[in-house]
Short mmCIF file of C-alpha atoms in Angstrom, two decimals:
data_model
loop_
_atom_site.label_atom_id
_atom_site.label_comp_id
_atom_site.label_asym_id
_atom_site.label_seq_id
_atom_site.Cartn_x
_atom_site.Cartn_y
_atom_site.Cartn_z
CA UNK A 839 61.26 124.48 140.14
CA UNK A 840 57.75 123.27 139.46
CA UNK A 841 56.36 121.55 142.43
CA UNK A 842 56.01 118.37 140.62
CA UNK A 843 55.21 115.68 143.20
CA UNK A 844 51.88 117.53 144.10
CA UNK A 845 50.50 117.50 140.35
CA UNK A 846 48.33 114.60 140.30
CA UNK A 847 48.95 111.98 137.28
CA UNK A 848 46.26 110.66 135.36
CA UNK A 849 45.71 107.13 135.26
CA UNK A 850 46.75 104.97 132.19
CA UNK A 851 44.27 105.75 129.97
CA UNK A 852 43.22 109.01 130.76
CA UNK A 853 47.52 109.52 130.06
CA UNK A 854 47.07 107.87 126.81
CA UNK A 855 43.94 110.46 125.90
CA UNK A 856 46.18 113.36 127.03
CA UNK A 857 49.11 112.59 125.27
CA UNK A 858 47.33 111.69 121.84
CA UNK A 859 47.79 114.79 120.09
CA UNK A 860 51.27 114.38 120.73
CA UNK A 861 51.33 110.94 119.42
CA UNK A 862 49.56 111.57 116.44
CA UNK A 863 51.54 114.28 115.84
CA UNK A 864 54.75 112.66 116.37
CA UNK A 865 53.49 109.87 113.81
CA UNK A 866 52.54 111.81 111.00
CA UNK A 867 55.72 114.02 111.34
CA UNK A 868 57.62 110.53 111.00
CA UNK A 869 55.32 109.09 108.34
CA UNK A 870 56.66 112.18 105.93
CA UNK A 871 59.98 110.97 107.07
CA UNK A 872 59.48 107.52 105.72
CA UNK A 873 57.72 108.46 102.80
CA UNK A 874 59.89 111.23 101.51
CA UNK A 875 62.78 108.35 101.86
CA UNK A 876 60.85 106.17 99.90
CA UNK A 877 60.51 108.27 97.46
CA UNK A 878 64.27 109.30 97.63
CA UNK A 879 66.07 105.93 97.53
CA UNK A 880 63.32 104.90 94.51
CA UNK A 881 64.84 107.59 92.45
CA UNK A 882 67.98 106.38 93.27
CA UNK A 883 67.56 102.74 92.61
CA UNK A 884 67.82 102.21 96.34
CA UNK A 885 65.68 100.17 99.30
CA UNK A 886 64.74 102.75 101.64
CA UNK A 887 64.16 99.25 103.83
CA UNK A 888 67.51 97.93 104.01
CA UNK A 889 68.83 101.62 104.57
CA UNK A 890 65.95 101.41 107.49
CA UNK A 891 67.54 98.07 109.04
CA UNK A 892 70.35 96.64 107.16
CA UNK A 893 73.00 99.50 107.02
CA UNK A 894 75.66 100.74 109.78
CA UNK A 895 75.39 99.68 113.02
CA UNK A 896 71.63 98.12 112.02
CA UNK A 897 74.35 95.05 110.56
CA UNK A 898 76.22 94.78 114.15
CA UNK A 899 73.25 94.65 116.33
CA UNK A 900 71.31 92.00 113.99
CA UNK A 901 74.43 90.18 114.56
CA UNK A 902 74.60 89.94 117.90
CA UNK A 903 70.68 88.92 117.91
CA UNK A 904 71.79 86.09 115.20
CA UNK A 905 74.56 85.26 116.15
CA UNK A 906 75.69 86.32 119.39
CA UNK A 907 79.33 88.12 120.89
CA UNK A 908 82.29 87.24 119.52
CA UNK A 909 82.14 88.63 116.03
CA UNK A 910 84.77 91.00 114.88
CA UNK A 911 86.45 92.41 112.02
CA UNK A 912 90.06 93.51 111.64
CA UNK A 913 91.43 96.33 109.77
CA UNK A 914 94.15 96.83 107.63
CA UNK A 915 95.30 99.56 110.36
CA UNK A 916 95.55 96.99 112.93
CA UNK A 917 92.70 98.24 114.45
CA UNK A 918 89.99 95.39 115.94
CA UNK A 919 85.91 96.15 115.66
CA UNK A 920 83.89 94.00 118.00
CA UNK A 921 80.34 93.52 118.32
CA UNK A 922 81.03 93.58 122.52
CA UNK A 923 80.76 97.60 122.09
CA UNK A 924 76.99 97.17 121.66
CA UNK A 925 74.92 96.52 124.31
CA UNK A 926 72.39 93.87 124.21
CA UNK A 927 68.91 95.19 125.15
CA UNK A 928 68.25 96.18 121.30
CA UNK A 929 69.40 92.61 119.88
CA UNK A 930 68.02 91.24 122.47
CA UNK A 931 64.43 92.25 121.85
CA UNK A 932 65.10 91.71 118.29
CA UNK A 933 65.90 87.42 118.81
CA UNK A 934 62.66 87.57 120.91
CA UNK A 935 59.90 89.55 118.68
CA UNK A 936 61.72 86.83 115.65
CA UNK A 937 61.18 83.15 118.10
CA UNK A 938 57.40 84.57 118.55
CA UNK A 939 56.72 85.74 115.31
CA UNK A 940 58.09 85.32 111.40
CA UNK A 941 59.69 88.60 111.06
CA UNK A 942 63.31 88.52 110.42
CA UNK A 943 65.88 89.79 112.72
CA UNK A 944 66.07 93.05 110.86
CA UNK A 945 62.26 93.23 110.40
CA UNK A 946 62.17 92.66 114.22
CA UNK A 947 64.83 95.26 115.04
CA UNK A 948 62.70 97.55 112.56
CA UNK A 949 59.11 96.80 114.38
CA UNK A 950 61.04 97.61 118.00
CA UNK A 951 62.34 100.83 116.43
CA UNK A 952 59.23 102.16 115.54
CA UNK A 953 57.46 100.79 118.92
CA UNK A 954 60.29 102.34 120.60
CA UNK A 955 60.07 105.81 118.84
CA UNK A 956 56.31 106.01 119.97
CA UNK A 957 57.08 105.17 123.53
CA UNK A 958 59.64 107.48 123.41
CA UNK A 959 57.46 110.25 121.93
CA UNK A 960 55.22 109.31 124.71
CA UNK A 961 57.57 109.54 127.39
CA UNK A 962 59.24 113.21 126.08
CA UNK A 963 55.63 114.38 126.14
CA UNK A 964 54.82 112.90 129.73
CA UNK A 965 58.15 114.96 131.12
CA UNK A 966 57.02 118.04 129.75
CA UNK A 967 53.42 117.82 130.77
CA UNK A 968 55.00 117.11 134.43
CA UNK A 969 57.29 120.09 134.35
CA UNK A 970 55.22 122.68 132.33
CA UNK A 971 52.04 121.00 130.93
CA UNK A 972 50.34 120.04 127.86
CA UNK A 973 50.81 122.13 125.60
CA UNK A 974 54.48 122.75 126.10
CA UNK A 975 54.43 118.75 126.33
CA UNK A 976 52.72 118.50 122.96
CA UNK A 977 55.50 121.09 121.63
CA UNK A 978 57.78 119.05 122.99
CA UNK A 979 57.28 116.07 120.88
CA UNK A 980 56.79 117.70 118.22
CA UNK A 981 60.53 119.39 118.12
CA UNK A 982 61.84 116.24 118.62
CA UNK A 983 60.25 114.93 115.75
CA UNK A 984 61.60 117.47 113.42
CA UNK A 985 65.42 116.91 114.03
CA UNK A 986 67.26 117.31 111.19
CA UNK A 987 68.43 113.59 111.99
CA UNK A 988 64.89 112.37 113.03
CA UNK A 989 64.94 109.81 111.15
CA UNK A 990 66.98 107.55 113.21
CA UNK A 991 64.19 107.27 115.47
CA UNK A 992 62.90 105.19 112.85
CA UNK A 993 65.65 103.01 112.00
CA UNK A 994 66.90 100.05 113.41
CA UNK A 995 69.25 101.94 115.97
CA UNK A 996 69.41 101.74 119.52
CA UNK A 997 68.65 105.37 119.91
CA UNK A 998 64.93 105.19 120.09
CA UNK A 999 64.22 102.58 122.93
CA UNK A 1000 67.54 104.15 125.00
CA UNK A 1001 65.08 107.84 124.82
CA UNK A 1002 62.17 105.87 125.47
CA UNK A 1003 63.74 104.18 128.77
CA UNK A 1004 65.41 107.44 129.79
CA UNK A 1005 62.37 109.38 129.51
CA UNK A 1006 60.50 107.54 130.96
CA UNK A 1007 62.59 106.45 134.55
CA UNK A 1008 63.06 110.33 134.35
CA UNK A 1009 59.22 110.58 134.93
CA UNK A 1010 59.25 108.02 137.45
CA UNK A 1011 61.56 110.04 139.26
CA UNK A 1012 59.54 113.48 138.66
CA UNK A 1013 56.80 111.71 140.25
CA UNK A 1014 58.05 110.02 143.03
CA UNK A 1015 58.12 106.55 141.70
CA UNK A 1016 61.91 105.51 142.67
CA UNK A 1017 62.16 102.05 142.23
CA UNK A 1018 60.14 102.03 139.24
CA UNK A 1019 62.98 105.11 137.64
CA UNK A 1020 65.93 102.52 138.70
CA UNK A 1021 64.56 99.60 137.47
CA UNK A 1022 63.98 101.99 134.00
CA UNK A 1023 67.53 103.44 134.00
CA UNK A 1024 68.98 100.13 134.66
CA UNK A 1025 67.25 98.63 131.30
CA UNK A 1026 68.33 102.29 129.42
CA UNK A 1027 72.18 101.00 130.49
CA UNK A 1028 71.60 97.87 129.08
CA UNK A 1029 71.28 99.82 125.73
CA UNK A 1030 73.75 102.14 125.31
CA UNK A 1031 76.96 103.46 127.06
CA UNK A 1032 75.13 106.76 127.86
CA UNK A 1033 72.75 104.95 130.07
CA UNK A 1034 75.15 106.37 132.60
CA UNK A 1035 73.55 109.80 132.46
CA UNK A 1036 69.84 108.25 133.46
CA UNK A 1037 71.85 106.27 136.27
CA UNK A 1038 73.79 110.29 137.65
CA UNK A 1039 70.55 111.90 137.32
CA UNK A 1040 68.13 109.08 139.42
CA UNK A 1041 71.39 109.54 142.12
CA UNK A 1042 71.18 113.50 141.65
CA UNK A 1043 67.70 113.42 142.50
CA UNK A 1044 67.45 111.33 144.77
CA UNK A 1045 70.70 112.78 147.15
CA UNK A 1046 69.15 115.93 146.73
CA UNK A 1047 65.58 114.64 148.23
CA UNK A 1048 67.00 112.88 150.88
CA UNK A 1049 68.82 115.56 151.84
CA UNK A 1050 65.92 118.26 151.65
CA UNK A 1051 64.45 115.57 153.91
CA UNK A 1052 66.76 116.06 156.55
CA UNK A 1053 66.98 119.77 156.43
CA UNK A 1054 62.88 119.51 157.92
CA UNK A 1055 63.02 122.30 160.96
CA UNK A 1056 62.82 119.22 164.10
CA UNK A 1057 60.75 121.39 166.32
CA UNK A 1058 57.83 121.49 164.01
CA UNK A 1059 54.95 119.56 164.52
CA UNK A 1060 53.89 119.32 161.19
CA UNK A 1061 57.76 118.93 159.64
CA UNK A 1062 58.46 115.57 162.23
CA UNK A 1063 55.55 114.03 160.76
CA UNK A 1064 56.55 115.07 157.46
CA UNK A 1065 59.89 113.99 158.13
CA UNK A 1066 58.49 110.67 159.31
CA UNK A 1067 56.31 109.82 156.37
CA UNK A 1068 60.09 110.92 154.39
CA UNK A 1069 62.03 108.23 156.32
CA UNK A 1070 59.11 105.58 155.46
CA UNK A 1071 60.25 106.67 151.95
CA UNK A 1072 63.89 106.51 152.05
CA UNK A 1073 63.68 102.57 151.49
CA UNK A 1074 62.81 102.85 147.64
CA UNK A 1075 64.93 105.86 147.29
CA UNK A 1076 68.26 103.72 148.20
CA UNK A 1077 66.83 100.56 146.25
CA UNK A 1078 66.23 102.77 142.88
CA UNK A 1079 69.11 104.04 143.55
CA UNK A 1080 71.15 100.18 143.66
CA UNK A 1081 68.82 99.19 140.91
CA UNK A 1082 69.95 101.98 138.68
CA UNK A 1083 73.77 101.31 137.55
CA UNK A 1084 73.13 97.34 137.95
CA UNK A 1085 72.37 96.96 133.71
CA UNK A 1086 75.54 98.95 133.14
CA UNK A 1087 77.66 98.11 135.56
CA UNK A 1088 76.84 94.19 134.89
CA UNK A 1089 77.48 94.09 130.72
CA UNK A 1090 80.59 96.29 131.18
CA UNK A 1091 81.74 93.64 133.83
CA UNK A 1092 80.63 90.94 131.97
CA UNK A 1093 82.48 92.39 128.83
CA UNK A 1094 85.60 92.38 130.67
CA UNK A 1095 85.33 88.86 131.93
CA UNK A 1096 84.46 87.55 128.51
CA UNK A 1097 87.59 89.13 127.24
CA UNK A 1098 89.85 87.54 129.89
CA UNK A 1099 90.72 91.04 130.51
CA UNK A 1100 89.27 92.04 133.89
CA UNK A 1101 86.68 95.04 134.89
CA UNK A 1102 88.27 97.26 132.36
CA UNK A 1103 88.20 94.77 129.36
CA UNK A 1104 85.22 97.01 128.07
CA UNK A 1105 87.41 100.00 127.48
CA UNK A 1106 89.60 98.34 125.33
CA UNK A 1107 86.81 97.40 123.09
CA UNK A 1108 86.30 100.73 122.79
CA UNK A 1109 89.71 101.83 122.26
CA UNK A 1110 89.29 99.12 119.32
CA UNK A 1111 86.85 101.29 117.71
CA UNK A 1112 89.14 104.40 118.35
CA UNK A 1113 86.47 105.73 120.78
CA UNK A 1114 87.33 107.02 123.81
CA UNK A 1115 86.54 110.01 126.19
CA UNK A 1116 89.16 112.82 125.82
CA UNK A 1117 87.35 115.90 127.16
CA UNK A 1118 86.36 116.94 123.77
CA UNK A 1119 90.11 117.37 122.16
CA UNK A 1120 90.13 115.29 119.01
CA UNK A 1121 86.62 117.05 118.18
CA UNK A 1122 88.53 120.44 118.75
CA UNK A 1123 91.04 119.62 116.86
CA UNK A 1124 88.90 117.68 114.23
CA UNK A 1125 86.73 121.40 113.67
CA UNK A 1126 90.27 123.24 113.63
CA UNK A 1127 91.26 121.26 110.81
CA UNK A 1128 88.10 122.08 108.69
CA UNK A 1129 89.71 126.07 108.86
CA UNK A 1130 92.68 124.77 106.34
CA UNK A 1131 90.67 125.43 102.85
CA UNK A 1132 87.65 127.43 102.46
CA UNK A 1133 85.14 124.83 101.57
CA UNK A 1134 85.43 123.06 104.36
CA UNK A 1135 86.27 126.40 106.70
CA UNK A 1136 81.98 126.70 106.10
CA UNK A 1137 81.10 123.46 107.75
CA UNK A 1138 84.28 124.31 110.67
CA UNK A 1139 82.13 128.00 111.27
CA UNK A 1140 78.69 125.46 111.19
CA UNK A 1141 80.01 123.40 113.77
CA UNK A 1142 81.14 126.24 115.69
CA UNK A 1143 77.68 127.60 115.40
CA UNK A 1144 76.13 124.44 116.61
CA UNK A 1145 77.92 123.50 119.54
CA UNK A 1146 77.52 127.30 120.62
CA UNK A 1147 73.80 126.78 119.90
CA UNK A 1148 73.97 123.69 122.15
CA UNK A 1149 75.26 125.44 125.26
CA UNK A 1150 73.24 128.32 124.76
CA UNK A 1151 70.37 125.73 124.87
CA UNK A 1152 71.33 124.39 128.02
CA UNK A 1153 72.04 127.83 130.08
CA UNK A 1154 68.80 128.64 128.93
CA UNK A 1155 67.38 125.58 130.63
CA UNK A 1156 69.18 126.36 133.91
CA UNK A 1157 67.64 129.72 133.93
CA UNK A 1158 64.38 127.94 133.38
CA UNK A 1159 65.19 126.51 136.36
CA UNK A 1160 64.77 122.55 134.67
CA UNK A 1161 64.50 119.85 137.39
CA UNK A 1162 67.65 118.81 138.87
CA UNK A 1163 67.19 115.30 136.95
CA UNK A 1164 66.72 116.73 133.67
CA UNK A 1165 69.32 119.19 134.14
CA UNK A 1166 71.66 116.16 134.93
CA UNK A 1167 70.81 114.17 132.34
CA UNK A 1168 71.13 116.53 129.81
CA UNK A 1169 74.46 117.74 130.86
CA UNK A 1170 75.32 114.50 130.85
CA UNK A 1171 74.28 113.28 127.36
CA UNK A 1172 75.41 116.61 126.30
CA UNK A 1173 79.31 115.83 127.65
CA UNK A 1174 79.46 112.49 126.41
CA UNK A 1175 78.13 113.10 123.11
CA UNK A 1176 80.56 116.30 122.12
CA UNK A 1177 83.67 114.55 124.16
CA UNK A 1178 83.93 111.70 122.36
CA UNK A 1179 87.46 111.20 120.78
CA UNK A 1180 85.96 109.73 117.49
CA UNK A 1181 82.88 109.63 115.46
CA UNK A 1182 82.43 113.11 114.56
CA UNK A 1183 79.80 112.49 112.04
CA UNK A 1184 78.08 110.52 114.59
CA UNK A 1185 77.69 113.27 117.15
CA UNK A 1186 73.64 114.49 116.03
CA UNK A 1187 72.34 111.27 116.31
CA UNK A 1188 74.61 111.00 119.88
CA UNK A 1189 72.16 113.30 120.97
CA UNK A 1190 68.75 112.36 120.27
CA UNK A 1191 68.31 111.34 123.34
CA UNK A 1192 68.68 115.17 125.31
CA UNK A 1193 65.41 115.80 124.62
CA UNK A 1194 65.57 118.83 128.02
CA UNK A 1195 67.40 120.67 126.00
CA UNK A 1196 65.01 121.43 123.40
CA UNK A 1197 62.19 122.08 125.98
CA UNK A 1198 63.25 126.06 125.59
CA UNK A 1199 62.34 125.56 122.38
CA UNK A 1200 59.16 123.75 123.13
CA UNK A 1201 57.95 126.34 125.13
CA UNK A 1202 58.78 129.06 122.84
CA UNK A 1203 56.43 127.35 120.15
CA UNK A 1204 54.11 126.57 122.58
CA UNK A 1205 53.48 130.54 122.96
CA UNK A 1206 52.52 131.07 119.51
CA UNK A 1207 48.98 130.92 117.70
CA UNK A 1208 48.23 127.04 117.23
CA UNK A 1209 48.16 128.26 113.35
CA UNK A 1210 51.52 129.38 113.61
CA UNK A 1211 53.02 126.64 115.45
CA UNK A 1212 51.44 124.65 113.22
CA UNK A 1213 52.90 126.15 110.10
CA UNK A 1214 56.03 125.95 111.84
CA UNK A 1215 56.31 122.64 112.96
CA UNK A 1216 55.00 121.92 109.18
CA UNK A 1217 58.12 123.68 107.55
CA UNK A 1218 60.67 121.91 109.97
CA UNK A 1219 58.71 118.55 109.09
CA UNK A 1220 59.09 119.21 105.47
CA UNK A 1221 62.54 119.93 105.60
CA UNK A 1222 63.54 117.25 107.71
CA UNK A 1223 62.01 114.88 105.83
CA UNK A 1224 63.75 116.10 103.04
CA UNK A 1225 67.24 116.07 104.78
CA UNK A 1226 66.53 112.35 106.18
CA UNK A 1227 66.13 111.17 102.70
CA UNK A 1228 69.41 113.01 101.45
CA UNK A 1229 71.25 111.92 104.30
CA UNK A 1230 70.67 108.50 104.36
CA UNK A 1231 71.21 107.96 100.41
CA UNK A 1232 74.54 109.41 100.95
CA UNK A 1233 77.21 109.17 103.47
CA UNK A 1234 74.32 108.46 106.26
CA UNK A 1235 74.97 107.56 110.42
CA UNK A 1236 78.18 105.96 110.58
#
């Protein structure tokens, strides 16, 4: 592992200068996103906008800045949708940018999107740097950028400020900063369900420092004063650590006691929506069922292909030899995301946020000439932009 806490971090605009290439990059890659929409959804007699902000879960989370919890709709199947299985940071920040300013709630959700998705960018690019410098962390942000779903970073979706937060209060913890990373993963819980894997990788981290700390040989000079100067540290350690689950931990509880239906009322909110965690079995059995025609026996073989692609991705970033965090994180987001009982389609834009796992890849591209990376990173831009556009003027994110 990289020794990270001895790297020294540049202050905040001397950060700012370093990450710019990656920032500028990162925008232009995501201004051929928007435009390529545009252009899309005008040949199609269709507002790339309100695809942008008023479609999908865009709808519930303007809602719940409108409006407020307590909105649901019932389905003919009996089955109850309620806007308590989206967590209020997002809608939150979009009723305070509209009481400040004119912007509509969409427009507002919109603005915070596209702030978010440049923190974000700047927060994937200040992990990297810390783990394998800038170049790599350049790289980094750039892959990211060219998903083939990257354009939800630029929609009105939650999944843009949750990266930004996780990335983020994983730096903090990369570089020592321990309240500051629990104060960070307790916001990233306030805005999606996944916030969990910020909160097991602050704990992984810090466990595993506080126990390195205790492992210091005693009869050393130089270890007991090291040891010392670690115990005058173990204060922040325990209070990130109590600061991180607090944002989850207090919507899912206050979910339950809104419901009249105790700690667990969350859950069956979920269970509303048919979502659920069953160790990845309905997705098994949803990718077995694509192997009954031939059509759809393609797509079955793609998703094969992808989740294989997926693991492969993260063994390579054990070998790597990743930062306990990011490893945690990642394995986290990873689990979540692919053992989700519903959703399916939903399942690429689930992970956005495990941006580790495409540091491999970042550092592969980051070997190459900077006229080959480049030409690279322009084809994947292209052709994401392209798929963005398709995607969202048909079936789109559900």
């Amino acid at each position: 592992m990289t020794d990270l806490e001895t790297r020294v971090t540049p202050p905040g605009s001397a950060a700012l200068r370093r990450a710019a290439p990656a920032l500028l990059g990162y925008a232009a890659v995501r201004a051929l996103g928007l435009l390529a929409l545009a252009g899309w959804s005008a040949a199609r007699d269709k507002s790339a906008y309100t695809l942008l902000t008023a479609r999908w879960d865009a709808l519930w989370y303007t809602r719940v800045a409108e409006l407020g919890y307590g909105y649901e709709v019932r389905l003919p199947n009996g089955d109850v949708h309620s806007n308590l299985a989206f967590f209020p940071l997002l809608p939150w920040l979009e009723r305070l940018l509209h009481a400040v300013t004119p912007l509509s709630y969409a427009d507002a959700g919109f603005v915070v999107s596209l702030l978010a998705s440049l923190a974000a960018a700047w927060g994937v690019f200040a992990v990297a740097d810390q783990v394998y410098g800038r170049r790599a962390g350049v790289c980094a942000v750039l892959v990211w950028a060219v998903l083939p779903v990257g354009i939800v970073q630029s929609m009105a979706y939650s999944e843009s400020l949750f990266t930004a937060l996780a990335a983020w209060s994983l730096y903090a913890v990369l570089t020592g900063r321990w309240v500051t990373a629990g104060a960070l993963a307790s916001l990233a819980g306030l805005t999606r369900p996944v916030g969990l894997a910020v909160v097991a990788a602050m704990w992984a981290a810090a466990l595993a420092s506080l126990v390195q700390d205790r492992k210091a040989p005693a009869g050393d000079a130089r270890a007991r004063r090291g040891a010392g100067a670690a115990a005058a540290r173990v204060a922040p350690r325990v209070l990130g650590m109590l600061l991180a689950p607090v944002g989850a931990a207090g919507y899912v509880l206050w979910v339950g006691h809104h419901t009249g239906k105790g700690p667990l009322g969350y859950f069956d909110v979920q269970a509303g929506w048919r979502n659920g965690f069953d160790g990845g079995y309905a997705f098994a059995r949803f990718v077995a069922d694509k192997f009954t025609s031939f059509p759809s026996a393609l797509a079955g073989l793609g998703l094969i292909v992808g989740v294989a692609l997926l693991l492969w991705l993260y063994v390579v970033c054990v070998r790597q030899r990743q930062p306990l965090p990011l490893l945690v994180y990642a394995g986290a987001v990873l689990a979540l995301a692919l053992c989700a009982s519903s959703y399916f389609g939903s399942k690429p834009r689930l992970l956005l946020p495990a941006f580790p796992l495409l540091l491999p890849l970042a550092l592969a591209l980051a070997r190459l000439r900077t006229s080959r990376s480049a030409l690279v990173v322009g084809c994947l831009a292209a052709a994401s932009a392209v798929y963005g556009a398709w995607w969202l003027n048909g079936s789109g994110p559900p």
